[in-house]
Amino acid sequence: MSSSARSSRKKPKVGLFVTCLIDAMRPSAGMAALTLLEAAGCEVIVPESQSCCGQPAWNSGDKAAARAVAIPYLDSFDDCDYVVVPSGSCAGMLAHHLVELFEDAPDLRHRQQALAIAAKSHELTSFLVDVLGVTSVPGQIKGRVAYHDSCSSLREMKVKDQPRQLLKAAGAQVVDLDQADTCCGFGGTFSVKYGDISGAMVDGKAQDVEAQHPDLLVAGDMGCLMNIAGRLSRRGSPIAVRHVAEVLAGEMTAPPIGAGSINSDTNGSDKK
Amino acid sequence: MEVSSQKFNDHVHQAVDDANLKGAMGKLTGALRPNRARAVAGLPEFDDYRDHGIAIKMHTLDHIDRYLEEFETNVVANGGHVHWCADEDSARETILGLCRQYDVKTVTKGKSMVTEELGLNAFLDQHGILPLETDLGEYIIQLRGESPSHIIAPATHLQRHDIAQTFRDAHDHLDPNRPMDTAESLTEEARQELREKYGAADAGITGANFMIAETGSTIIVTNEGNGDLTQTLAKTHIVVASMEKILPTMDDAGVMLRLLARSATGQDMSVYTTLSSGPRRPGDLDGPDSFHVVIVDNGRSTMLAGSEREMLRCLRCSACLNHCPVYASIGGHAYGWVYSGPMGKVLTPSLVGLEQTKDLPNASTFCGKCQEVCPMRIPLPKLMRNLRAKQTEQKITPLKQRVLLALWSSLASRPRFYRFVTGMMTGALARMAGPKRVFTWLPFLGNWVQSRDFVAPEGGSFFDRYRASSSPSSSKGEAHD
Ligand code: SF4
């Protein structure tokens, strides 16, 4: 590490917050995020002390449980310049809710660490564009690509143009959904606690996606992706679904999310 | 009004399968949302008005006692009367007492959500006083024996053909073959029916969008002018208003009115803005002989001192309902009380208690659209989260959910062990999924798979791959630079 540390002194040091869903459900998206950050000239570490950001407990109104989940990673990013998250929703948790979660924590250090993490946390595509000024990406893609805005990306992290710019830089023809700023109905535990409502919402989203006839649907949040891909699959739609990082990094060897291996060549790049 | 929020899930189950409701909800995306967007875009200083409006409301709430007293002083100076009612019982009794005092047999009513809270129509009816709703939407649902499904458009859950049928059934003295296929024909018919009744009414009961402390006036906005007729034709005008409707000055109302109509219907101004400042004075052309304001607390002072205080900034504009994807999926009746949509999810538990309203603050994805469009920038998701925290504290949250959350958190607070367990689970799922890579059914995920497939994990975990790629034998260096 010492030799590379010298050569990378000017490199921004980024801690990647992988998110529990990507770790468990879609490792390719995490690896793609790593590729993108390294291609943009960052030194990246991935602390083993992370599991989940704590959002499921926080949003359930269980502060104690949320703190228990967050404490292990609180000091893991101390020597990072930035914390980057390939999810708008988990980035929102770190950047906007962690401080409130720990504002009356008995251990003062936890309050300070929460403040420090909040100040340097970014959603992946907005970090690339807004912080690093990235204008080109390793990936290349042709065809119609629909980008789904997750609510937390859009409203908490102010992510809107950044992923679209990068997709265009990769060669995509980016198409917008009619109801682009309407929630897909995932909402974490909401999707199983209120399956009727969630099902109605995701059906609306799936129809909105289908209406644009994209070759590929991408988003920056695994929760939305699992939700929409699941509904598209149920509707028998041929539209492929991927995490935006996979497309931007050009790492599309894994089959699309929820697509059978039969379609594993359906990566959206060569479809007419 | 009786609370049926306990049956939220049953209501929802019916609502999502109701094709007619779905059709009716089309007006949200088809008209209300684009109309608001256009109106807001047409006033570049809209956000400044919002900030100004919020400052006014916060100041007013800080000094609400003082402004309410000033209001009373000025109402009395204008020749009117003010009645303070702590809860719904005292409000109902007060209103009934006034009706008795003036020998009222029939009242016309302007749309008022607080009288819905009180269940006033049913109460008056029980006591031999006939209430006649004059707002078109309220009139329709009164004919149908329903409650409002929306705070400003009470018949939002209906389509035009439903209303036509309601009128054919109710107005059976009219030609059964009359054409009723346009909104105008329906409005005109209702207007003819209602006009006759204004004159016959002994008292008019209206709500108030605002009470103005400095003048002792109340203000209502309508698009039909029914409020004007309700309060000027009857001999007695009774205003029923919840206490947080108070504003210090008429200028303050000017700020709020700009915000209200744009947020509500996308109009620059509502068609009628009606001020009431006491009974008819000598020389006035019209106006009631007596003027009463019934100020209702019914839980507001508790909110004022609690964590839902910000909810008292609400203007009842309905923007949060109109833009809510949950409301659009289930309609207003599912919420089980007077208020629906995101504001109802906060207001109803605050006013009627957490026990009966368990689902309301939970049935949200926290998408944040409501807060984005709220002219008062009320942090509705945060307030819902606060209510969820209260449910957890008071152990109102279902036991099963608390146990699952505790298990999950004890697991997730040990990251390496957590990954070991999730790795086993996702590994098994990935193998089980086979070539289809989706599950159409899974135990424990019944609510998910009822409407969508569950996508199979890709296989392996990120950390496995990361470790493999950063091991000494791999081409990549440890620091990943
Ligand atoms: S909460 Fe906000 S958006 Fe909803 S009705 Fe009240 S003022 Fe309007």
Tab-separated table of C-alpha atoms in Angstrom, chain B residues 74-467:
chain	number	residue	atom	x	y	z
B	74	ASN	CA	-63.134	42.446	16.977
B	75	VAL	CA	-65.962	40.016	16.222
B	76	VAL	CA	-67.777	41.321	19.290
B	77	ALA	CA	-67.065	44.920	18.293
B	78	ASN	CA	-68.660	44.148	14.921
B	79	GLY	CA	-71.781	42.884	16.670
B	80	GLY	CA	-71.029	39.155	16.446
B	81	HIS	CA	-70.436	36.402	19.004
B	82	VAL	CA	-67.612	33.940	19.561
B	83	HIS	CA	-68.000	30.503	21.154
B	84	TRP	CA	-65.014	28.460	22.324
B	85	CYS	CA	-65.383	24.703	22.074
B	86	ALA	CA	-62.791	22.337	23.459
B	87	ASP	CA	-64.083	19.186	21.818
B	88	GLU	CA	-66.621	17.887	19.350
B	89	ASP	CA	-69.354	17.401	21.924
B	90	SER	CA	-69.239	20.982	23.066
B	91	ALA	CA	-69.078	22.220	19.462
B	92	ARG	CA	-72.132	20.187	18.460
B	93	GLU	CA	-74.082	21.284	21.533
B	94	THR	CA	-73.147	24.914	20.953
B	95	ILE	CA	-74.327	24.791	17.351
B	96	LEU	CA	-77.525	23.000	18.329
B	97	GLY	CA	-78.076	25.595	21.055
B	98	LEU	CA	-77.778	28.392	18.496
B	99	CYS	CA	-80.195	26.637	16.181
B	100	ARG	CA	-82.703	26.348	19.039
B	101	GLN	CA	-82.151	29.970	20.072
B	102	TYR	CA	-83.067	31.183	16.569
B	103	ASP	CA	-85.748	28.552	16.029
B	104	VAL	CA	-83.894	27.086	13.084
B	105	LYS	CA	-85.570	24.244	11.166
B	106	THR	CA	-83.386	24.179	8.076
B	107	VAL	CA	-79.730	25.112	7.607
B	108	THR	CA	-77.809	25.505	4.407
B	109	LYS	CA	-74.197	24.523	4.660
B	110	GLY	CA	-71.102	25.583	2.835
B	111	LYS	CA	-68.366	22.980	2.586
B	112	SER	CA	-66.557	22.654	5.892
B	113	MET	CA	-64.226	19.866	6.925
B	114	VAL	CA	-64.408	20.713	10.602
B	115	THR	CA	-68.170	20.149	10.577
B	116	GLU	CA	-67.387	16.742	9.043
B	117	GLU	CA	-65.111	16.133	12.026
B	118	LEU	CA	-68.066	16.920	14.254
B	119	GLY	CA	-70.415	14.703	12.268
B	120	LEU	CA	-72.640	17.759	12.339
B	121	ASN	CA	-75.104	16.838	9.615
B	122	ALA	CA	-76.120	13.576	11.246
B	123	PHE	CA	-76.307	15.270	14.632
B	124	LEU	CA	-78.538	18.102	13.425
B	125	ASP	CA	-80.708	15.643	11.566
B	126	GLN	CA	-81.185	13.605	14.748
B	127	HIS	CA	-82.346	16.760	16.453
B	128	GLY	CA	-84.904	17.635	13.855
B	129	ILE	CA	-82.906	20.194	11.931
B	130	LEU	CA	-82.465	19.623	8.231
B	131	PRO	CA	-78.951	20.296	6.912
B	132	LEU	CA	-78.635	21.060	3.206
B	133	GLU	CA	-75.203	20.959	1.657
B	134	THR	CA	-74.769	23.646	-1.001
B	135	ASP	CA	-71.308	22.865	-2.342
B	136	LEU	CA	-71.854	20.768	-5.460
B	137	GLY	CA	-69.574	17.974	-4.329
B	138	GLU	CA	-70.982	17.941	-0.807
B	139	TYR	CA	-74.502	17.987	-2.224
B	140	ILE	CA	-73.721	14.933	-4.338
B	141	ILE	CA	-72.279	12.914	-1.488
B	142	GLN	CA	-75.075	13.994	0.824
B	143	LEU	CA	-77.550	12.604	-1.688
B	144	ARG	CA	-75.537	9.386	-1.782
B	145	GLY	CA	-75.152	9.166	1.983
B	146	GLU	CA	-71.369	9.187	1.692
B	147	SER	CA	-68.571	11.056	3.370
B	148	PRO	CA	-66.106	13.300	1.502
B	149	SER	CA	-63.250	11.504	-0.218
B	150	HIS	CA	-61.194	14.663	-0.691
B	151	ILE	CA	-60.766	17.777	1.423
B	152	ILE	CA	-61.739	20.279	-1.248
B	153	ALA	CA	-63.478	18.140	-3.852
B	154	PRO	CA	-65.621	15.788	-1.767
B	155	ALA	CA	-66.893	13.740	-4.721
B	156	THR	CA	-63.490	13.093	-6.285
B	157	HIS	CA	-64.093	9.351	-6.109
B	158	LEU	CA	-66.987	9.618	-8.567
B	159	GLN	CA	-67.162	9.846	-12.316
B	160	ARG	CA	-69.672	11.893	-14.241
B	161	HIS	CA	-71.915	8.926	-14.948
B	162	ASP	CA	-72.125	8.183	-11.209
B	163	ILE	CA	-73.264	11.734	-10.537
B	164	ALA	CA	-75.800	11.641	-13.352
B	165	GLN	CA	-77.285	8.476	-11.880
B	166	THR	CA	-77.368	10.024	-8.404
B	167	PHE	CA	-79.283	13.027	-9.757
B	168	ARG	CA	-81.701	10.881	-11.745
B	169	ASP	CA	-82.489	8.960	-8.575
B	170	ALA	CA	-82.768	12.009	-6.323
B	171	HIS	CA	-84.428	14.540	-8.636
B	172	ASP	CA	-87.273	12.253	-9.624
B	173	HIS	CA	-89.612	15.172	-10.319
B	174	LEU	CA	-87.562	16.022	-13.423
B	175	ASP	CA	-87.865	14.487	-16.892
B	176	PRO	CA	-86.161	11.085	-16.627
B	177	ASN	CA	-84.931	11.362	-20.207
B	178	ARG	CA	-83.168	14.686	-19.827
B	179	PRO	CA	-79.627	14.743	-21.224
B	180	MET	CA	-76.994	14.729	-18.486
B	181	ASP	CA	-73.818	14.063	-20.336
B	182	THR	CA	-71.874	17.239	-19.669
B	183	ALA	CA	-70.434	18.658	-16.485
B	184	GLU	CA	-72.373	21.864	-17.210
B	185	SER	CA	-75.737	20.124	-17.352
B	186	LEU	CA	-75.061	18.481	-13.988
B	187	THR	CA	-73.923	21.712	-12.375
B	188	GLU	CA	-76.906	23.584	-13.744
B	189	GLU	CA	-79.340	20.989	-12.443
B	190	ALA	CA	-77.791	21.058	-8.986
B	191	ARG	CA	-77.875	24.836	-9.015
B	192	GLN	CA	-81.574	24.926	-9.839
B	193	GLU	CA	-82.339	22.440	-7.090
B	194	LEU	CA	-80.257	24.282	-4.539
B	195	ARG	CA	-81.330	27.841	-5.306
B	196	GLU	CA	-84.846	27.171	-4.092
B	197	LYS	CA	-83.507	25.992	-0.793
B	198	TYR	CA	-81.329	28.959	0.082
B	199	GLY	CA	-84.309	31.197	0.643
B	200	ALA	CA	-86.042	28.637	2.808
B	201	ALA	CA	-83.125	28.181	5.179
B	202	ASP	CA	-83.198	29.761	8.631
B	203	ALA	CA	-79.477	29.591	9.194
B	204	GLY	CA	-76.347	29.234	7.091
B	205	ILE	CA	-73.394	27.302	8.426
B	206	THR	CA	-70.029	27.760	6.760
B	207	GLY	CA	-66.465	26.916	7.592
B	208	ALA	CA	-63.634	29.387	7.344
B	209	ASN	CA	-60.434	29.220	5.388
B	210	PHE	CA	-59.110	32.029	7.545
B	211	MET	CA	-60.092	34.089	10.560
B	212	ILE	CA	-58.549	37.539	10.589
B	213	ALA	CA	-57.636	38.848	14.023
B	214	GLU	CA	-57.270	42.524	13.142
B	215	THR	CA	-60.736	42.834	11.611
B	216	GLY	CA	-62.720	40.039	13.222
B	217	SER	CA	-63.575	38.727	9.756
B	218	THR	CA	-63.773	35.202	8.464
B	219	ILE	CA	-62.922	34.306	4.884
B	220	ILE	CA	-64.061	31.465	2.714
B	221	VAL	CA	-63.086	30.686	-0.835
B	222	THR	CA	-65.332	28.793	-3.223
B	223	ASN	CA	-65.675	28.317	-6.928
B	224	GLU	CA	-69.438	28.114	-6.934
B	225	GLY	CA	-70.504	31.117	-4.925
B	226	ASN	CA	-72.543	28.835	-2.706
B	227	GLY	CA	-70.787	30.180	0.363
B	228	ASP	CA	-72.016	33.720	-0.375
B	229	LEU	CA	-75.599	32.626	-0.676
B	230	THR	CA	-75.388	30.387	2.365
B	231	GLN	CA	-74.294	33.197	4.587
B	232	THR	CA	-76.114	36.203	3.198
B	233	LEU	CA	-79.590	34.839	2.571
B	234	ALA	CA	-80.152	33.163	5.930
B	235	LYS	CA	-81.020	35.211	9.015
B	236	THR	CA	-78.315	33.614	11.098
B	237	HIS	CA	-74.784	32.906	9.975
B	238	ILE	CA	-72.768	30.400	12.002
B	239	VAL	CA	-69.103	30.033	11.153
B	240	VAL	CA	-67.424	26.874	12.419
B	241	ALA	CA	-63.642	27.022	12.328
B	242	SER	CA	-60.794	25.126	13.903
B	243	MET	CA	-58.545	27.367	15.939
B	244	GLU	CA	-55.445	27.211	13.713
B	245	LYS	CA	-57.298	29.050	10.935
B	246	ILE	CA	-56.430	32.323	12.636
B	247	LEU	CA	-54.208	34.883	10.872
B	248	PRO	CA	-53.107	38.239	12.272
B	249	THR	CA	-53.916	40.565	9.372
B	250	MET	CA	-55.716	40.880	6.064
B	251	ASP	CA	-52.335	41.247	4.344
B	252	ASP	CA	-51.381	37.863	5.722
B	253	ALA	CA	-54.517	36.421	4.161
B	254	GLY	CA	-53.408	37.940	0.856
B	255	VAL	CA	-50.238	35.847	0.962
B	256	MET	CA	-52.126	32.692	1.877
B	257	LEU	CA	-54.789	33.166	-0.788
B	258	ARG	CA	-52.110	33.351	-3.488
B	259	LEU	CA	-50.682	30.067	-2.266
B	260	LEU	CA	-53.989	28.343	-1.639
B	261	ALA	CA	-55.691	28.508	-5.022
B	262	ARG	CA	-52.547	27.726	-7.003
B	263	SER	CA	-51.747	24.738	-4.812
B	264	ALA	CA	-55.317	23.487	-4.733
B	265	THR	CA	-56.748	23.725	-8.222
B	266	GLY	CA	-54.086	25.578	-10.131
B	267	GLN	CA	-56.186	28.735	-10.282
B	268	ASP	CA	-54.580	32.122	-9.640
B	269	MET	CA	-57.477	32.904	-7.357
B	270	SER	CA	-60.565	30.971	-6.422
B	271	VAL	CA	-63.658	32.358	-8.143
B	272	TYR	CA	-65.243	33.693	-4.964
B	273	THR	CA	-63.394	34.996	-1.935
B	274	THR	CA	-66.022	35.907	0.614
B	275	LEU	CA	-65.433	37.930	3.740
B	276	SER	CA	-67.843	37.925	6.660
B	277	SER	CA	-67.425	40.646	9.205
B	278	GLY	CA	-70.418	40.424	11.496
B	279	PRO	CA	-74.160	40.875	11.130
B	280	ARG	CA	-75.844	43.291	8.760
B	281	ARG	CA	-75.345	46.900	9.795
B	282	PRO	CA	-77.915	49.642	9.279
B	283	GLY	CA	-77.748	50.573	5.626
B	284	ASP	CA	-76.183	47.290	4.477
B	285	LEU	CA	-77.928	45.792	1.451
B	286	ASP	CA	-77.724	42.268	2.740
B	287	GLY	CA	-76.246	40.080	5.428
B	288	PRO	CA	-77.477	38.005	8.335
B	289	ASP	CA	-79.210	39.385	11.416
B	290	SER	CA	-76.833	37.547	13.690
B	291	PHE	CA	-73.281	36.300	13.294
B	292	HIS	CA	-71.638	33.580	15.388
B	293	VAL	CA	-68.191	32.066	15.209
B	294	VAL	CA	-67.686	28.660	16.805
B	295	ILE	CA	-63.970	28.109	17.371
B	296	VAL	CA	-63.149	24.438	17.705
B	297	ASP	CA	-60.070	23.045	19.403
B	298	ASN	CA	-60.803	19.290	19.258
B	299	GLY	CA	-57.190	18.232	19.769
B	300	ARG	CA	-55.347	21.181	18.242
B	301	SER	CA	-53.897	22.587	21.475
B	302	THR	CA	-52.386	19.189	22.203
B	303	MET	CA	-50.829	19.213	18.743
B	304	LEU	CA	-49.541	22.715	19.346
B	305	ALA	CA	-47.454	21.443	22.231
B	306	GLY	CA	-46.411	18.194	20.557
B	307	SER	CA	-44.219	16.866	17.763
B	308	GLU	CA	-46.993	17.264	15.155
B	309	ARG	CA	-47.105	21.031	15.630
B	310	GLU	CA	-45.948	21.710	12.075
B	311	MET	CA	-49.136	20.079	10.818
B	312	LEU	CA	-51.046	23.091	12.137
B	313	ARG	CA	-49.571	25.145	9.284
B	314	CYS	CA	-51.825	23.213	6.897
B	315	LEU	CA	-53.987	25.362	4.594
B	316	ARG	CA	-56.156	22.406	3.529
B	317	CYS	CA	-55.195	23.087	-0.063
B	318	SER	CA	-55.175	19.356	-1.009
B	319	ALA	CA	-51.984	19.521	-3.078
B	320	CYS	CA	-50.548	16.658	-1.041
B	321	LEU	CA	-53.580	14.486	-1.784
B	322	ASN	CA	-53.591	15.345	-5.456
B	323	HIS	CA	-49.950	14.426	-5.891
B	324	CYS	CA	-49.874	11.367	-3.657
B	325	PRO	CA	-49.425	8.060	-5.501
B	326	VAL	CA	-50.961	6.174	-2.567
B	327	TYR	CA	-54.041	8.418	-2.517
B	328	ALA	CA	-54.297	8.007	-6.297
B	329	SER	CA	-54.309	4.228	-5.852
B	330	ILE	CA	-56.858	3.958	-3.054
B	331	GLY	CA	-58.996	7.133	-3.006
B	332	GLY	CA	-59.965	9.084	0.067
B	333	HIS	CA	-62.491	6.785	1.728
B	334	ALA	CA	-59.870	4.150	2.466
B	335	TYR	CA	-58.337	6.418	5.107
B	336	GLY	CA	-61.425	5.998	7.226
B	337	TRP	CA	-62.001	9.508	8.473
B	338	VAL	CA	-62.522	13.108	7.369
B	339	TYR	CA	-58.984	13.778	6.227
B	340	SER	CA	-57.171	11.712	3.639
B	341	GLY	CA	-53.929	11.615	1.729
B	342	PRO	CA	-50.633	12.528	3.366
B	343	MET	CA	-52.110	15.292	5.513
B	344	GLY	CA	-54.736	12.864	6.770
B	345	LYS	CA	-52.055	10.352	7.668
B	346	VAL	CA	-50.632	12.887	10.097
B	347	LEU	CA	-53.732	14.783	11.158
B	348	THR	CA	-56.030	11.825	11.831
B	349	PRO	CA	-53.707	10.025	14.288
B	350	SER	CA	-52.951	13.363	15.931
B	351	LEU	CA	-56.625	14.147	16.438
B	352	VAL	CA	-58.230	10.763	17.090
B	353	GLY	CA	-55.302	8.832	18.568
B	354	LEU	CA	-52.699	6.325	17.430
B	355	GLU	CA	-54.543	3.129	18.315
B	356	GLN	CA	-57.331	3.318	15.762
B	357	THR	CA	-55.108	4.728	13.051
B	358	LYS	CA	-52.128	2.350	13.113
B	359	ASP	CA	-51.858	1.929	9.382
B	360	LEU	CA	-52.182	5.546	8.362
B	361	PRO	CA	-48.635	6.782	9.038
B	362	ASN	CA	-47.209	3.455	7.900
B	363	ALA	CA	-48.866	3.268	4.514
B	364	SER	CA	-46.355	5.551	2.839
B	365	THR	CA	-43.242	4.945	0.767
B	366	PHE	CA	-41.875	8.306	1.971
B	367	CYS	CA	-41.543	9.318	-1.650
B	368	GLY	CA	-41.598	12.927	-0.510
B	369	LYS	CA	-43.823	14.306	-3.272
B	370	CYS	CA	-46.284	15.685	-0.705
B	371	GLN	CA	-43.651	17.739	1.040
B	372	GLU	CA	-42.373	18.956	-2.312
B	373	VAL	CA	-45.754	20.372	-3.344
B	374	CYS	CA	-47.013	21.502	0.067
B	375	PRO	CA	-47.227	25.299	0.012
B	376	MET	CA	-46.417	25.300	3.722
B	377	ARG	CA	-43.515	22.864	3.210
B	378	ILE	CA	-44.869	20.659	5.959
B	379	PRO	CA	-42.392	17.782	6.362
B	380	LEU	CA	-45.118	15.166	6.050
B	381	PRO	CA	-42.799	12.141	5.725
B	382	LYS	CA	-40.891	13.231	8.806
B	383	LEU	CA	-44.116	13.690	10.754
B	384	MET	CA	-45.278	10.231	9.665
B	385	ARG	CA	-41.948	8.824	10.782
B	386	ASN	CA	-42.411	10.546	14.158
B	387	LEU	CA	-45.775	8.846	14.475
B	388	ARG	CA	-44.216	5.497	13.614
B	389	ALA	CA	-41.653	6.127	16.365
B	390	LYS	CA	-44.481	6.850	18.791
B	391	GLN	CA	-46.137	3.598	17.764
B	392	THR	CA	-42.887	1.771	18.476
B	393	GLU	CA	-42.483	3.489	21.855
B	394	GLN	CA	-46.040	2.724	22.870
B	395	LYS	CA	-45.781	-0.811	21.511
B	396	ILE	CA	-48.661	-0.191	19.131
B	397	THR	CA	-46.580	-1.586	16.287
B	398	PRO	CA	-47.636	-5.229	15.751
B	399	LEU	CA	-45.560	-7.676	17.782
B	400	LYS	CA	-44.558	-9.680	14.724
B	401	GLN	CA	-43.083	-6.614	13.114
B	402	ARG	CA	-41.198	-5.615	16.244
B	403	VAL	CA	-39.725	-9.097	16.608
B	404	LEU	CA	-38.655	-9.268	12.971
B	405	LEU	CA	-37.062	-5.850	13.192
B	406	ALA	CA	-35.209	-6.765	16.382
B	407	LEU	CA	-33.897	-9.966	14.788
B	408	TRP	CA	-32.843	-8.160	11.670
B	409	SER	CA	-31.105	-5.389	13.565
B	410	SER	CA	-29.209	-7.744	15.828
B	411	LEU	CA	-28.035	-9.529	12.696
B	412	ALA	CA	-27.233	-6.418	10.681
B	413	SER	CA	-25.284	-4.890	13.545
B	414	ARG	CA	-22.722	-7.723	13.083
B	415	PRO	CA	-21.759	-7.104	9.455
B	416	ARG	CA	-19.606	-10.190	8.864
B	417	PHE	CA	-22.078	-12.561	10.423
B	418	TYR	CA	-24.899	-10.766	8.586
B	419	ARG	CA	-23.172	-11.364	5.276
B	420	PHE	CA	-22.626	-14.998	6.154
B	421	VAL	CA	-26.346	-15.435	6.745
B	422	THR	CA	-27.542	-13.386	3.780
B	423	GLY	CA	-24.957	-15.142	1.623
B	424	MET	CA	-26.439	-18.517	2.501
B	425	MET	CA	-29.923	-17.272	1.811
B	426	THR	CA	-29.181	-15.605	-1.501
B	427	GLY	CA	-27.020	-18.528	-2.575
B	428	ALA	CA	-29.894	-20.887	-1.975
B	429	LEU	CA	-32.327	-18.574	-3.753
B	430	ALA	CA	-30.041	-18.159	-6.740
B	431	ARG	CA	-29.748	-21.964	-7.074
B	432	MET	CA	-33.458	-22.496	-6.601
B	433	ALA	CA	-34.414	-19.888	-9.154
B	434	GLY	CA	-32.924	-21.862	-11.991
B	435	PRO	CA	-32.829	-20.457	-15.492
B	436	LYS	CA	-35.988	-18.348	-15.109
B	437	ARG	CA	-34.277	-16.139	-12.536
B	438	VAL	CA	-37.553	-15.004	-10.992
B	439	PHE	CA	-39.869	-16.464	-8.423
B	440	THR	CA	-43.577	-16.246	-9.012
B	441	TRP	CA	-44.199	-17.433	-5.481
B	442	LEU	CA	-42.177	-17.423	-2.258
B	443	PRO	CA	-43.160	-18.140	1.345
B	444	PHE	CA	-43.181	-15.007	3.550
B	445	LEU	CA	-43.323	-12.775	0.497
B	446	GLY	CA	-46.953	-13.402	-0.386
B	447	ASN	CA	-47.744	-9.707	-0.541
B	448	TRP	CA	-44.871	-9.101	-2.916
B	449	VAL	CA	-45.490	-11.962	-5.301
B	450	GLN	CA	-49.229	-11.374	-5.489
B	451	SER	CA	-48.547	-8.595	-7.964
B	452	ARG	CA	-44.958	-8.999	-9.138
B	453	ASP	CA	-42.238	-11.595	-9.470
B	454	PHE	CA	-39.390	-11.704	-7.023
B	455	VAL	CA	-36.151	-11.426	-8.929
B	456	ALA	CA	-33.516	-13.993	-8.061
B	457	PRO	CA	-30.241	-12.793	-6.606
B	458	GLU	CA	-27.457	-12.687	-9.131
B	459	GLY	CA	-25.476	-15.239	-7.103
B	460	GLY	CA	-22.479	-14.680	-4.855
B	461	SER	CA	-22.077	-11.490	-2.878
B	462	PHE	CA	-20.348	-8.252	-3.635
B	463	PHE	CA	-17.878	-8.755	-0.828
B	464	ASP	CA	-16.904	-12.208	-2.117
B	465	ARG	CA	-16.154	-10.783	-5.500
B	466	TYR	CA	-14.418	-7.765	-4.113
B	467	ARG	CA	-12.163	-9.889	-1.939
